[in-house]
Amino acid sequence: MIRKTNAFSLFAALGLILAAPSGLTSAHAQEREFRIGLITPPAHVWNQEAAALGETLAELSDGRFSLSIYPSGQLGNESTMLQQLQTGALDMAWLTTAEVTTRAPDISALHAPFLVENIADAAKVLRSDVAREMLDTLPSATGTVGVCYAMTGMRQLMTRNPIDDVSDLSGMRFRITPAPPIRSFFEMLDAAPAPMPLTQVYDSLANAQIDAIDMDFESIINFRYYEHAPNMMVTNHHMFGMVALISGRVWARLSSEDQEILREAVQLHCDRTIDRFVEEEDEKLARLREAEGLTITEDVGPDFFGDIVERWDAEWAERTPYVARLRELVAGF
Ligand code: BEZ
């Protein structure tokens, strides 16, 4: 009982200090080390930009802010990190847009199959007002503030055995990022989706627990998935977004000046991440063309998948108006 009272007083005092206007507190009292979690490994562009974010935060805060990075799902998978953000145990995370779709179904629209034809248009969608509007649902749905989107490129199909026809996908155990809109896509293809975190994919392929994966060039290069799935179809069948989240509890305790520093710094590195993916996507495909043992089938368009776009839209347009709104946006590009 006594311990509870003390803990509460300490928490309340801390809250007061953090919430006080900047003129009333010493610079020392506002020094702050933020913690950011990512599922991706240190080599990934997200992690490189997260490291650069630490430097930007230090610069913009005159050295008051620093950032410690927890890569490779060290703090748990993405759904665990989302819970930690909600409780305030974690300050920030860069999560896949796929992860938030369970709680914020509108964001599923970003995973609409063949929404965009290329990565440059994916960047335009992620920077659009329509897409940004969907971030407004995050505080109530997840207890987080969604500052901006970035991405990890377009998604491709990698399979253990060669694929000649869409019917070959039938019954295939396809690893997917856990997310209802992605599950729907593979179910509609009569495949057997196997949701699992990124950190389990390589071993699951190596142990033959799965036959195929839905993946982006960056991760294919980082993890060398072609060692166990040596056939890649360049489908670009959906964009794979990232959303930069800050714990709502942490956010509420920051002064408006400090919130602005965080917003500016995170936005800068979302933008840089998007620019890097747009600039480097072709180069990554060129590198994969050189990968030993990998057979690539290029330019596999929506026609290969039959009427998947119509069927997916028919189901998901019922669940969120953003499917129609994003299709309309892209039609105007
Ligand atoms: C994935 O779950 O496939 C994934 C997650 C983060 C970055 C890249 C891929």
JSON list of C-alpha atoms in Angstrom, two decimals, residues 49-277:
[
{"chain": "A", "resi": 49, "resn": "GLU", "atom": "CA", "xyz": [17.32, 6.36, -40.80]},
{"chain": "A", "resi": 50, "resn": "ALA", "atom": "CA", "xyz": [16.40, 5.69, -37.16]},
{"chain": "A", "resi": 51, "resn": "ALA", "atom": "CA", "xyz": [20.09, 6.15, -36.29]},
{"chain": "A", "resi": 52, "resn": "ALA", "atom": "CA", "xyz": [20.09, 9.41, -38.27]},
{"chain": "A", "resi": 53, "resn": "LEU", "atom": "CA", "xyz": [16.90, 10.42, -36.42]},
{"chain": "A", "resi": 54, "resn": "GLY", "atom": "CA", "xyz": [18.87, 10.20, -33.16]},
{"chain": "A", "resi": 55, "resn": "GLU", "atom": "CA", "xyz": [21.33, 12.75, -34.52]},
{"chain": "A", "resi": 56, "resn": "THR", "atom": "CA", "xyz": [18.57, 15.05, -35.78]},
{"chain": "A", "resi": 57, "resn": "LEU", "atom": "CA", "xyz": [16.82, 14.92, -32.40]},
{"chain": "A", "resi": 58, "resn": "ALA", "atom": "CA", "xyz": [20.05, 15.83, -30.62]},
{"chain": "A", "resi": 59, "resn": "GLU", "atom": "CA", "xyz": [20.61, 18.76, -33.01]},
{"chain": "A", "resi": 60, "resn": "LEU", "atom": "CA", "xyz": [17.08, 20.15, -32.84]},
{"chain": "A", "resi": 61, "resn": "SER", "atom": "CA", "xyz": [16.94, 19.87, -29.04]},
{"chain": "A", "resi": 62, "resn": "ASP", "atom": "CA", "xyz": [20.41, 21.37, -28.47]},
{"chain": "A", "resi": 63, "resn": "GLY", "atom": "CA", "xyz": [21.64, 18.05, -27.14]},
{"chain": "A", "resi": 64, "resn": "ARG", "atom": "CA", "xyz": [18.76, 17.39, -24.72]},
{"chain": "A", "resi": 65, "resn": "PHE", "atom": "CA", "xyz": [17.29, 14.44, -26.65]},
{"chain": "A", "resi": 66, "resn": "SER", "atom": "CA", "xyz": [18.92, 11.15, -27.52]},
{"chain": "A", "resi": 67, "resn": "LEU", "atom": "CA", "xyz": [17.58, 7.93, -29.01]},
{"chain": "A", "resi": 68, "resn": "SER", "atom": "CA", "xyz": [18.33, 4.30, -28.25]},
{"chain": "A", "resi": 69, "resn": "ILE", "atom": "CA", "xyz": [17.43, 1.85, -30.97]},
{"chain": "A", "resi": 70, "resn": "TYR", "atom": "CA", "xyz": [16.06, -1.66, -30.38]},
{"chain": "A", "resi": 71, "resn": "PRO", "atom": "CA", "xyz": [16.30, -3.48, -33.74]},
{"chain": "A", "resi": 72, "resn": "SER", "atom": "CA", "xyz": [15.32, -6.94, -34.99]},
{"chain": "A", "resi": 73, "resn": "GLY", "atom": "CA", "xyz": [12.28, -7.29, -32.74]},
{"chain": "A", "resi": 74, "resn": "GLN", "atom": "CA", "xyz": [14.48, -7.22, -29.60]},
{"chain": "A", "resi": 75, "resn": "LEU", "atom": "CA", "xyz": [11.52, -5.84, -27.64]},
{"chain": "A", "resi": 76, "resn": "GLY", "atom": "CA", "xyz": [9.10, -8.35, -29.18]},
{"chain": "A", "resi": 77, "resn": "ASN", "atom": "CA", "xyz": [7.19, -8.58, -32.43]},
{"chain": "A", "resi": 78, "resn": "GLU", "atom": "CA", "xyz": [5.29, -5.63, -33.89]},
{"chain": "A", "resi": 79, "resn": "SER", "atom": "CA", "xyz": [2.06, -6.34, -32.03]},
{"chain": "A", "resi": 80, "resn": "THR", "atom": "CA", "xyz": [3.98, -6.47, -28.72]},
{"chain": "A", "resi": 81, "resn": "MET", "atom": "CA", "xyz": [5.67, -3.17, -29.56]},
{"chain": "A", "resi": 82, "resn": "LEU", "atom": "CA", "xyz": [2.27, -1.63, -30.32]},
{"chain": "A", "resi": 83, "resn": "GLN", "atom": "CA", "xyz": [1.07, -2.69, -26.86]},
{"chain": "A", "resi": 84, "resn": "GLN", "atom": "CA", "xyz": [4.21, -1.23, -25.29]},
{"chain": "A", "resi": 85, "resn": "LEU", "atom": "CA", "xyz": [3.53, 2.08, -27.06]},
{"chain": "A", "resi": 86, "resn": "GLN", "atom": "CA", "xyz": [0.00, 2.03, -25.72]},
{"chain": "A", "resi": 87, "resn": "THR", "atom": "CA", "xyz": [1.14, 1.62, -22.11]},
{"chain": "A", "resi": 88, "resn": "GLY", "atom": "CA", "xyz": [4.03, 4.08, -22.51]},
{"chain": "A", "resi": 89, "resn": "ALA", "atom": "CA", "xyz": [6.65, 1.36, -21.88]},
{"chain": "A", "resi": 90, "resn": "LEU", "atom": "CA", "xyz": [8.08, 2.19, -25.32]},
{"chain": "A", "resi": 91, "resn": "ASP", "atom": "CA", "xyz": [8.40, 5.74, -26.66]},
{"chain": "A", "resi": 92, "resn": "MET", "atom": "CA", "xyz": [8.47, 5.22, -30.42]},
{"chain": "A", "resi": 93, "resn": "ALA", "atom": "CA", "xyz": [8.30, 2.48, -33.03]},
{"chain": "A", "resi": 94, "resn": "TRP", "atom": "CA", "xyz": [8.53, 2.30, -36.78]},
{"chain": "A", "resi": 95, "resn": "LEU", "atom": "CA", "xyz": [6.00, -0.38, -37.63]},
{"chain": "A", "resi": 96, "resn": "THR", "atom": "CA", "xyz": [4.60, -1.75, -40.85]},
{"chain": "A", "resi": 97, "resn": "THR", "atom": "CA", "xyz": [1.28, -0.26, -41.91]},
{"chain": "A", "resi": 98, "resn": "ALA", "atom": "CA", "xyz": [0.18, -3.92, -42.02]},
{"chain": "A", "resi": 99, "resn": "GLU", "atom": "CA", "xyz": [0.54, -4.17, -38.23]},
{"chain": "A", "resi": 100, "resn": "VAL", "atom": "CA", "xyz": [-1.92, -1.37, -37.47]},
{"chain": "A", "resi": 101, "resn": "THR", "atom": "CA", "xyz": [-4.65, -2.63, -39.86]},
{"chain": "A", "resi": 102, "resn": "THR", "atom": "CA", "xyz": [-6.24, -4.84, -37.21]},
{"chain": "A", "resi": 103, "resn": "ARG", "atom": "CA", "xyz": [-6.93, -1.83, -34.99]},
{"chain": "A", "resi": 104, "resn": "ALA", "atom": "CA", "xyz": [-7.20, 0.86, -37.67]},
{"chain": "A", "resi": 105, "resn": "PRO", "atom": "CA", "xyz": [-8.96, -0.93, -40.58]},
{"chain": "A", "resi": 106, "resn": "ASP", "atom": "CA", "xyz": [-8.92, 2.17, -42.84]},
{"chain": "A", "resi": 107, "resn": "ILE", "atom": "CA", "xyz": [-5.17, 1.76, -43.22]},
{"chain": "A", "resi": 108, "resn": "SER", "atom": "CA", "xyz": [-5.84, -1.59, -44.96]},
{"chain": "A", "resi": 109, "resn": "ALA", "atom": "CA", "xyz": [-6.56, 0.49, -48.06]},
{"chain": "A", "resi": 110, "resn": "LEU", "atom": "CA", "xyz": [-2.81, 1.09, -48.43]},
{"chain": "A", "resi": 111, "resn": "HIS", "atom": "CA", "xyz": [-2.48, -2.67, -49.06]},
{"chain": "A", "resi": 112, "resn": "ALA", "atom": "CA", "xyz": [-5.02, -2.73, -51.89]},
{"chain": "A", "resi": 113, "resn": "PRO", "atom": "CA", "xyz": [-3.56, -4.96, -54.62]},
{"chain": "A", "resi": 114, "resn": "PHE", "atom": "CA", "xyz": [-2.11, -3.04, -57.58]},
{"chain": "A", "resi": 115, "resn": "LEU", "atom": "CA", "xyz": [-3.16, 0.29, -56.08]},
{"chain": "A", "resi": 116, "resn": "VAL", "atom": "CA", "xyz": [-0.09, 1.83, -57.74]},
{"chain": "A", "resi": 117, "resn": "GLU", "atom": "CA", "xyz": [1.92, 0.88, -60.82]},
{"chain": "A", "resi": 118, "resn": "ASN", "atom": "CA", "xyz": [5.30, 1.84, -59.46]},
{"chain": "A", "resi": 119, "resn": "ILE", "atom": "CA", "xyz": [7.19, 2.95, -56.38]},
{"chain": "A", "resi": 120, "resn": "ALA", "atom": "CA", "xyz": [7.15, 6.63, -57.32]},
{"chain": "A", "resi": 121, "resn": "ASP", "atom": "CA", "xyz": [3.36, 6.56, -57.20]},
{"chain": "A", "resi": 122, "resn": "ALA", "atom": "CA", "xyz": [3.52, 4.67, -53.89]},
{"chain": "A", "resi": 123, "resn": "ALA", "atom": "CA", "xyz": [5.50, 7.61, -52.51]},
{"chain": "A", "resi": 124, "resn": "LYS", "atom": "CA", "xyz": [2.84, 10.04, -53.77]},
{"chain": "A", "resi": 125, "resn": "VAL", "atom": "CA", "xyz": [0.10, 8.03, -52.05]},
{"chain": "A", "resi": 126, "resn": "LEU", "atom": "CA", "xyz": [1.97, 7.90, -48.75]},
{"chain": "A", "resi": 127, "resn": "ARG", "atom": "CA", "xyz": [2.48, 11.67, -48.86]},
{"chain": "A", "resi": 128, "resn": "SER", "atom": "CA", "xyz": [-1.11, 12.44, -49.82]},
{"chain": "A", "resi": 129, "resn": "ASP", "atom": "CA", "xyz": [-3.62, 14.22, -47.60]},
{"chain": "A", "resi": 130, "resn": "VAL", "atom": "CA", "xyz": [-6.00, 11.27, -47.99]},
{"chain": "A", "resi": 131, "resn": "ALA", "atom": "CA", "xyz": [-3.44, 8.85, -46.57]},
{"chain": "A", "resi": 132, "resn": "ARG", "atom": "CA", "xyz": [-2.46, 11.28, -43.81]},
{"chain": "A", "resi": 133, "resn": "GLU", "atom": "CA", "xyz": [-6.12, 11.62, -42.83]},
{"chain": "A", "resi": 134, "resn": "MET", "atom": "CA", "xyz": [-6.11, 7.92, -41.88]},
{"chain": "A", "resi": 135, "resn": "LEU", "atom": "CA", "xyz": [-3.45, 8.65, -39.26]},
{"chain": "A", "resi": 136, "resn": "ASP", "atom": "CA", "xyz": [-6.11, 10.59, -37.32]},
{"chain": "A", "resi": 137, "resn": "THR", "atom": "CA", "xyz": [-7.73, 7.30, -36.27]},
{"chain": "A", "resi": 138, "resn": "LEU", "atom": "CA", "xyz": [-4.57, 6.06, -34.53]},
{"chain": "A", "resi": 139, "resn": "PRO", "atom": "CA", "xyz": [-4.77, 7.88, -31.16]},
{"chain": "A", "resi": 140, "resn": "SER", "atom": "CA", "xyz": [-8.16, 6.39, -30.29]},
{"chain": "A", "resi": 141, "resn": "ALA", "atom": "CA", "xyz": [-7.56, 3.03, -31.99]},
{"chain": "A", "resi": 142, "resn": "THR", "atom": "CA", "xyz": [-4.03, 2.38, -30.75]},
{"chain": "A", "resi": 143, "resn": "GLY", "atom": "CA", "xyz": [-3.09, 5.00, -28.13]},
{"chain": "A", "resi": 144, "resn": "THR", "atom": "CA", "xyz": [-0.35, 6.26, -30.44]},
{"chain": "A", "resi": 145, "resn": "VAL", "atom": "CA", "xyz": [0.36, 9.37, -32.49]},
{"chain": "A", "resi": 146, "resn": "GLY", "atom": "CA", "xyz": [1.09, 8.56, -36.14]},
{"chain": "A", "resi": 147, "resn": "VAL", "atom": "CA", "xyz": [3.53, 11.20, -37.31]},
{"chain": "A", "resi": 148, "resn": "CYS", "atom": "CA", "xyz": [4.12, 10.07, -40.89]},
{"chain": "A", "resi": 149, "resn": "TYR", "atom": "CA", "xyz": [4.43, 7.18, -43.28]},
{"chain": "A", "resi": 150, "resn": "ALA", "atom": "CA", "xyz": [7.45, 5.76, -45.04]},
{"chain": "A", "resi": 151, "resn": "MET", "atom": "CA", "xyz": [7.90, 2.42, -46.77]},
{"chain": "A", "resi": 152, "resn": "THR", "atom": "CA", "xyz": [10.06, -0.59, -47.49]},
{"chain": "A", "resi": 153, "resn": "GLY", "atom": "CA", "xyz": [9.29, -0.71, -51.21]},
{"chain": "A", "resi": 154, "resn": "MET", "atom": "CA", "xyz": [6.95, -2.83, -53.30]},
{"chain": "A", "resi": 155, "resn": "ARG", "atom": "CA", "xyz": [6.19, -6.48, -52.56]},
{"chain": "A", "resi": 156, "resn": "GLN", "atom": "CA", "xyz": [7.13, -9.45, -54.68]},
{"chain": "A", "resi": 157, "resn": "LEU", "atom": "CA", "xyz": [6.46, -13.19, -54.53]},
{"chain": "A", "resi": 158, "resn": "MET", "atom": "CA", "xyz": [9.25, -15.65, -53.75]},
{"chain": "A", "resi": 159, "resn": "THR", "atom": "CA", "xyz": [8.62, -19.37, -54.02]},
{"chain": "A", "resi": 160, "resn": "ARG", "atom": "CA", "xyz": [10.54, -22.56, -53.45]},
{"chain": "A", "resi": 161, "resn": "ASN", "atom": "CA", "xyz": [9.18, -24.07, -56.70]},
{"chain": "A", "resi": 162, "resn": "PRO", "atom": "CA", "xyz": [8.74, -22.24, -60.00]},
{"chain": "A", "resi": 163, "resn": "ILE", "atom": "CA", "xyz": [5.29, -20.80, -60.75]},
{"chain": "A", "resi": 164, "resn": "ASP", "atom": "CA", "xyz": [3.86, -20.92, -64.28]},
{"chain": "A", "resi": 165, "resn": "ASP", "atom": "CA", "xyz": [0.26, -20.09, -63.64]},
{"chain": "A", "resi": 166, "resn": "VAL", "atom": "CA", "xyz": [-1.74, -18.44, -60.85]},
{"chain": "A", "resi": 167, "resn": "SER", "atom": "CA", "xyz": [-3.35, -21.84, -60.14]},
{"chain": "A", "resi": 168, "resn": "ASP", "atom": "CA", "xyz": [0.10, -23.05, -58.96]},
{"chain": "A", "resi": 169, "resn": "LEU", "atom": "CA", "xyz": [-0.36, -20.82, -55.89]},
{"chain": "A", "resi": 170, "resn": "SER", "atom": "CA", "xyz": [-3.32, -22.92, -54.77]},
{"chain": "A", "resi": 171, "resn": "GLY", "atom": "CA", "xyz": [-2.65, -24.58, -51.41]},
{"chain": "A", "resi": 172, "resn": "MET", "atom": "CA", "xyz": [0.83, -23.05, -51.20]},
{"chain": "A", "resi": 173, "resn": "ARG", "atom": "CA", "xyz": [1.84, -22.12, -47.64]},
{"chain": "A", "resi": 174, "resn": "PHE", "atom": "CA", "xyz": [2.60, -18.42, -48.06]},
{"chain": "A", "resi": 175, "resn": "ARG", "atom": "CA", "xyz": [4.24, -16.51, -45.26]},
{"chain": "A", "resi": 176, "resn": "ILE", "atom": "CA", "xyz": [2.51, -13.17, -44.86]},
{"chain": "A", "resi": 177, "resn": "THR", "atom": "CA", "xyz": [2.94, -10.25, -42.49]},
{"chain": "A", "resi": 178, "resn": "PRO", "atom": "CA", "xyz": [0.04, -10.68, -40.05]},
{"chain": "A", "resi": 179, "resn": "ALA", "atom": "CA", "xyz": [-2.69, -8.37, -41.42]},
{"chain": "A", "resi": 180, "resn": "PRO", "atom": "CA", "xyz": [-6.30, -9.00, -42.55]},
{"chain": "A", "resi": 181, "resn": "PRO", "atom": "CA", "xyz": [-6.02, -7.26, -45.98]},
{"chain": "A", "resi": 182, "resn": "ILE", "atom": "CA", "xyz": [-2.96, -9.32, -46.90]},
{"chain": "A", "resi": 183, "resn": "ARG", "atom": "CA", "xyz": [-4.57, -12.52, -45.65]},
{"chain": "A", "resi": 184, "resn": "SER", "atom": "CA", "xyz": [-7.60, -11.79, -47.85]},
{"chain": "A", "resi": 185, "resn": "PHE", "atom": "CA", "xyz": [-5.41, -11.40, -50.94]},
{"chain": "A", "resi": 186, "resn": "PHE", "atom": "CA", "xyz": [-3.78, -14.80, -50.48]},
{"chain": "A", "resi": 187, "resn": "GLU", "atom": "CA", "xyz": [-7.02, -16.54, -49.49]},
{"chain": "A", "resi": 188, "resn": "MET", "atom": "CA", "xyz": [-8.61, -15.20, -52.67]},
{"chain": "A", "resi": 189, "resn": "LEU", "atom": "CA", "xyz": [-5.77, -16.85, -54.58]},
{"chain": "A", "resi": 190, "resn": "ASP", "atom": "CA", "xyz": [-6.63, -20.12, -52.77]},
{"chain": "A", "resi": 191, "resn": "ALA", "atom": "CA", "xyz": [-3.19, -20.12, -51.11]},
{"chain": "A", "resi": 192, "resn": "ALA", "atom": "CA", "xyz": [-2.72, -20.98, -47.42]},
{"chain": "A", "resi": 193, "resn": "PRO", "atom": "CA", "xyz": [-1.51, -17.78, -45.70]},
{"chain": "A", "resi": 194, "resn": "ALA", "atom": "CA", "xyz": [0.87, -18.33, -42.76]},
{"chain": "A", "resi": 195, "resn": "PRO", "atom": "CA", "xyz": [1.11, -15.08, -40.75]},
{"chain": "A", "resi": 196, "resn": "MET", "atom": "CA", "xyz": [4.41, -14.70, -38.91]},
{"chain": "A", "resi": 197, "resn": "PRO", "atom": "CA", "xyz": [6.79, -11.92, -37.87]},
{"chain": "A", "resi": 198, "resn": "LEU", "atom": "CA", "xyz": [9.72, -11.01, -40.11]},
{"chain": "A", "resi": 199, "resn": "THR", "atom": "CA", "xyz": [12.17, -12.44, -37.58]},
{"chain": "A", "resi": 200, "resn": "GLN", "atom": "CA", "xyz": [10.84, -16.00, -38.13]},
{"chain": "A", "resi": 201, "resn": "VAL", "atom": "CA", "xyz": [10.77, -16.01, -41.92]},
{"chain": "A", "resi": 202, "resn": "TYR", "atom": "CA", "xyz": [14.27, -17.24, -42.79]},
{"chain": "A", "resi": 203, "resn": "ASP", "atom": "CA", "xyz": [14.15, -20.25, -40.44]},
{"chain": "A", "resi": 204, "resn": "SER", "atom": "CA", "xyz": [10.62, -21.16, -41.52]},
{"chain": "A", "resi": 205, "resn": "LEU", "atom": "CA", "xyz": [11.78, -21.24, -45.13]},
{"chain": "A", "resi": 206, "resn": "ALA", "atom": "CA", "xyz": [14.91, -23.19, -44.23]},
{"chain": "A", "resi": 207, "resn": "ASN", "atom": "CA", "xyz": [12.84, -25.75, -42.26]},
{"chain": "A", "resi": 208, "resn": "ALA", "atom": "CA", "xyz": [10.33, -26.01, -45.12]},
{"chain": "A", "resi": 209, "resn": "GLN", "atom": "CA", "xyz": [7.46, -24.92, -42.83]},
{"chain": "A", "resi": 210, "resn": "ILE", "atom": "CA", "xyz": [6.44, -22.54, -45.60]},
{"chain": "A", "resi": 211, "resn": "ASP", "atom": "CA", "xyz": [6.65, -22.74, -49.39]},
{"chain": "A", "resi": 212, "resn": "ALA", "atom": "CA", "xyz": [6.68, -19.09, -50.34]},
{"chain": "A", "resi": 213, "resn": "ILE", "atom": "CA", "xyz": [6.81, -15.51, -49.06]},
{"chain": "A", "resi": 214, "resn": "ASP", "atom": "CA", "xyz": [5.42, -12.05, -49.82]},
{"chain": "A", "resi": 215, "resn": "MET", "atom": "CA", "xyz": [8.46, -9.77, -49.56]},
{"chain": "A", "resi": 216, "resn": "ASP", "atom": "CA", "xyz": [10.26, -6.57, -50.65]},
{"chain": "A", "resi": 217, "resn": "PHE", "atom": "CA", "xyz": [13.67, -6.24, -52.38]},
{"chain": "A", "resi": 218, "resn": "GLU", "atom": "CA", "xyz": [15.32, -4.65, -49.32]},
{"chain": "A", "resi": 219, "resn": "SER", "atom": "CA", "xyz": [14.47, -7.59, -47.03]},
{"chain": "A", "resi": 220, "resn": "ILE", "atom": "CA", "xyz": [15.19, -10.17, -49.74]},
{"chain": "A", "resi": 221, "resn": "ILE", "atom": "CA", "xyz": [18.71, -8.74, -50.02]},
{"chain": "A", "resi": 222, "resn": "ASN", "atom": "CA", "xyz": [19.24, -8.37, -46.26]},
{"chain": "A", "resi": 223, "resn": "PHE", "atom": "CA", "xyz": [18.09, -11.89, -45.40]},
{"chain": "A", "resi": 224, "resn": "ARG", "atom": "CA", "xyz": [19.06, -13.75, -48.63]},
{"chain": "A", "resi": 225, "resn": "TYR", "atom": "CA", "xyz": [15.71, -15.53, -48.73]},
{"chain": "A", "resi": 226, "resn": "TYR", "atom": "CA", "xyz": [16.58, -16.80, -52.24]},
{"chain": "A", "resi": 227, "resn": "GLU", "atom": "CA", "xyz": [18.80, -19.40, -50.56]},
{"chain": "A", "resi": 228, "resn": "HIS", "atom": "CA", "xyz": [15.59, -21.33, -49.80]},
{"chain": "A", "resi": 229, "resn": "ALA", "atom": "CA", "xyz": [13.06, -19.72, -52.14]},
{"chain": "A", "resi": 230, "resn": "PRO", "atom": "CA", "xyz": [15.04, -19.39, -55.40]},
{"chain": "A", "resi": 231, "resn": "ASN", "atom": "CA", "xyz": [12.18, -18.15, -57.64]},
{"chain": "A", "resi": 232, "resn": "MET", "atom": "CA", "xyz": [11.13, -14.52, -57.56]},
{"chain": "A", "resi": 233, "resn": "MET", "atom": "CA", "xyz": [8.23, -13.03, -59.48]},
{"chain": "A", "resi": 234, "resn": "VAL", "atom": "CA", "xyz": [8.45, -9.25, -59.77]},
{"chain": "A", "resi": 235, "resn": "THR", "atom": "CA", "xyz": [4.78, -8.50, -59.23]},
{"chain": "A", "resi": 236, "resn": "ASN", "atom": "CA", "xyz": [4.83, -5.19, -57.30]},
{"chain": "A", "resi": 237, "resn": "HIS", "atom": "CA", "xyz": [1.40, -6.39, -56.15]},
{"chain": "A", "resi": 238, "resn": "HIS", "atom": "CA", "xyz": [1.15, -4.02, -53.19]},
{"chain": "A", "resi": 239, "resn": "MET", "atom": "CA", "xyz": [3.16, -1.26, -51.56]},
{"chain": "A", "resi": 240, "resn": "PHE", "atom": "CA", "xyz": [4.57, -1.97, -48.15]},
{"chain": "A", "resi": 241, "resn": "GLY", "atom": "CA", "xyz": [4.24, 1.02, -45.88]},
{"chain": "A", "resi": 242, "resn": "MET", "atom": "CA", "xyz": [5.79, 1.98, -42.57]},
{"chain": "A", "resi": 243, "resn": "VAL", "atom": "CA", "xyz": [4.15, 4.21, -39.98]},
{"chain": "A", "resi": 244, "resn": "ALA", "atom": "CA", "xyz": [6.22, 6.20, -37.49]},
{"chain": "A", "resi": 245, "resn": "LEU", "atom": "CA", "xyz": [4.44, 6.00, -34.14]},
{"chain": "A", "resi": 246, "resn": "ILE", "atom": "CA", "xyz": [4.95, 7.79, -30.84]},
{"chain": "A", "resi": 247, "resn": "SER", "atom": "CA", "xyz": [3.32, 6.58, -27.64]},
{"chain": "A", "resi": 248, "resn": "GLY", "atom": "CA", "xyz": [0.27, 8.76, -26.89]},
{"chain": "A", "resi": 249, "resn": "ARG", "atom": "CA", "xyz": [1.13, 8.69, -23.18]},
{"chain": "A", "resi": 250, "resn": "VAL", "atom": "CA", "xyz": [4.68, 9.85, -23.82]},
{"chain": "A", "resi": 251, "resn": "TRP", "atom": "CA", "xyz": [3.44, 12.49, -26.26]},
{"chain": "A", "resi": 252, "resn": "ALA", "atom": "CA", "xyz": [0.94, 13.91, -23.77]},
{"chain": "A", "resi": 253, "resn": "ARG", "atom": "CA", "xyz": [3.70, 14.55, -21.25]},
{"chain": "A", "resi": 254, "resn": "LEU", "atom": "CA", "xyz": [5.85, 16.57, -23.65]},
{"chain": "A", "resi": 255, "resn": "SER", "atom": "CA", "xyz": [5.68, 20.34, -23.95]},
{"chain": "A", "resi": 256, "resn": "SER", "atom": "CA", "xyz": [4.29, 21.62, -27.25]},
{"chain": "A", "resi": 257, "resn": "GLU", "atom": "CA", "xyz": [7.81, 22.81, -28.17]},
{"chain": "A", "resi": 258, "resn": "ASP", "atom": "CA", "xyz": [9.22, 19.34, -27.63]},
{"chain": "A", "resi": 259, "resn": "GLN", "atom": "CA", "xyz": [6.32, 17.75, -29.52]},
{"chain": "A", "resi": 260, "resn": "GLU", "atom": "CA", "xyz": [7.24, 20.03, -32.43]},
{"chain": "A", "resi": 261, "resn": "ILE", "atom": "CA", "xyz": [10.89, 18.94, -32.29]},
{"chain": "A", "resi": 262, "resn": "LEU", "atom": "CA", "xyz": [9.82, 15.29, -32.43]},
{"chain": "A", "resi": 263, "resn": "ARG", "atom": "CA", "xyz": [7.39, 15.90, -35.27]},
{"chain": "A", "resi": 264, "resn": "GLU", "atom": "CA", "xyz": [9.93, 17.77, -37.36]},
{"chain": "A", "resi": 265, "resn": "ALA", "atom": "CA", "xyz": [12.71, 15.23, -36.79]},
{"chain": "A", "resi": 266, "resn": "VAL", "atom": "CA", "xyz": [10.54, 12.16, -37.45]},
{"chain": "A", "resi": 267, "resn": "GLN", "atom": "CA", "xyz": [8.97, 13.74, -40.55]},
{"chain": "A", "resi": 268, "resn": "LEU", "atom": "CA", "xyz": [12.43, 14.49, -41.96]},
{"chain": "A", "resi": 269, "resn": "HIS", "atom": "CA", "xyz": [13.46, 10.84, -41.67]},
{"chain": "A", "resi": 270, "resn": "CYS", "atom": "CA", "xyz": [10.14, 9.51, -43.01]},
{"chain": "A", "resi": 271, "resn": "ASP", "atom": "CA", "xyz": [10.78, 11.69, -46.07]},
{"chain": "A", "resi": 272, "resn": "ARG", "atom": "CA", "xyz": [14.38, 10.55, -46.42]},
{"chain": "A", "resi": 273, "resn": "THR", "atom": "CA", "xyz": [13.31, 6.90, -46.09]},
{"chain": "A", "resi": 274, "resn": "ILE", "atom": "CA", "xyz": [10.71, 7.30, -48.83]},
{"chain": "A", "resi": 275, "resn": "ASP", "atom": "CA", "xyz": [13.20, 9.10, -51.10]},
{"chain": "A", "resi": 276, "resn": "ARG", "atom": "CA", "xyz": [15.82, 6.40, -50.59]},
{"chain": "A", "resi": 277, "resn": "PHE", "atom": "CA", "xyz": [13.40, 3.61, -51.47]}
]
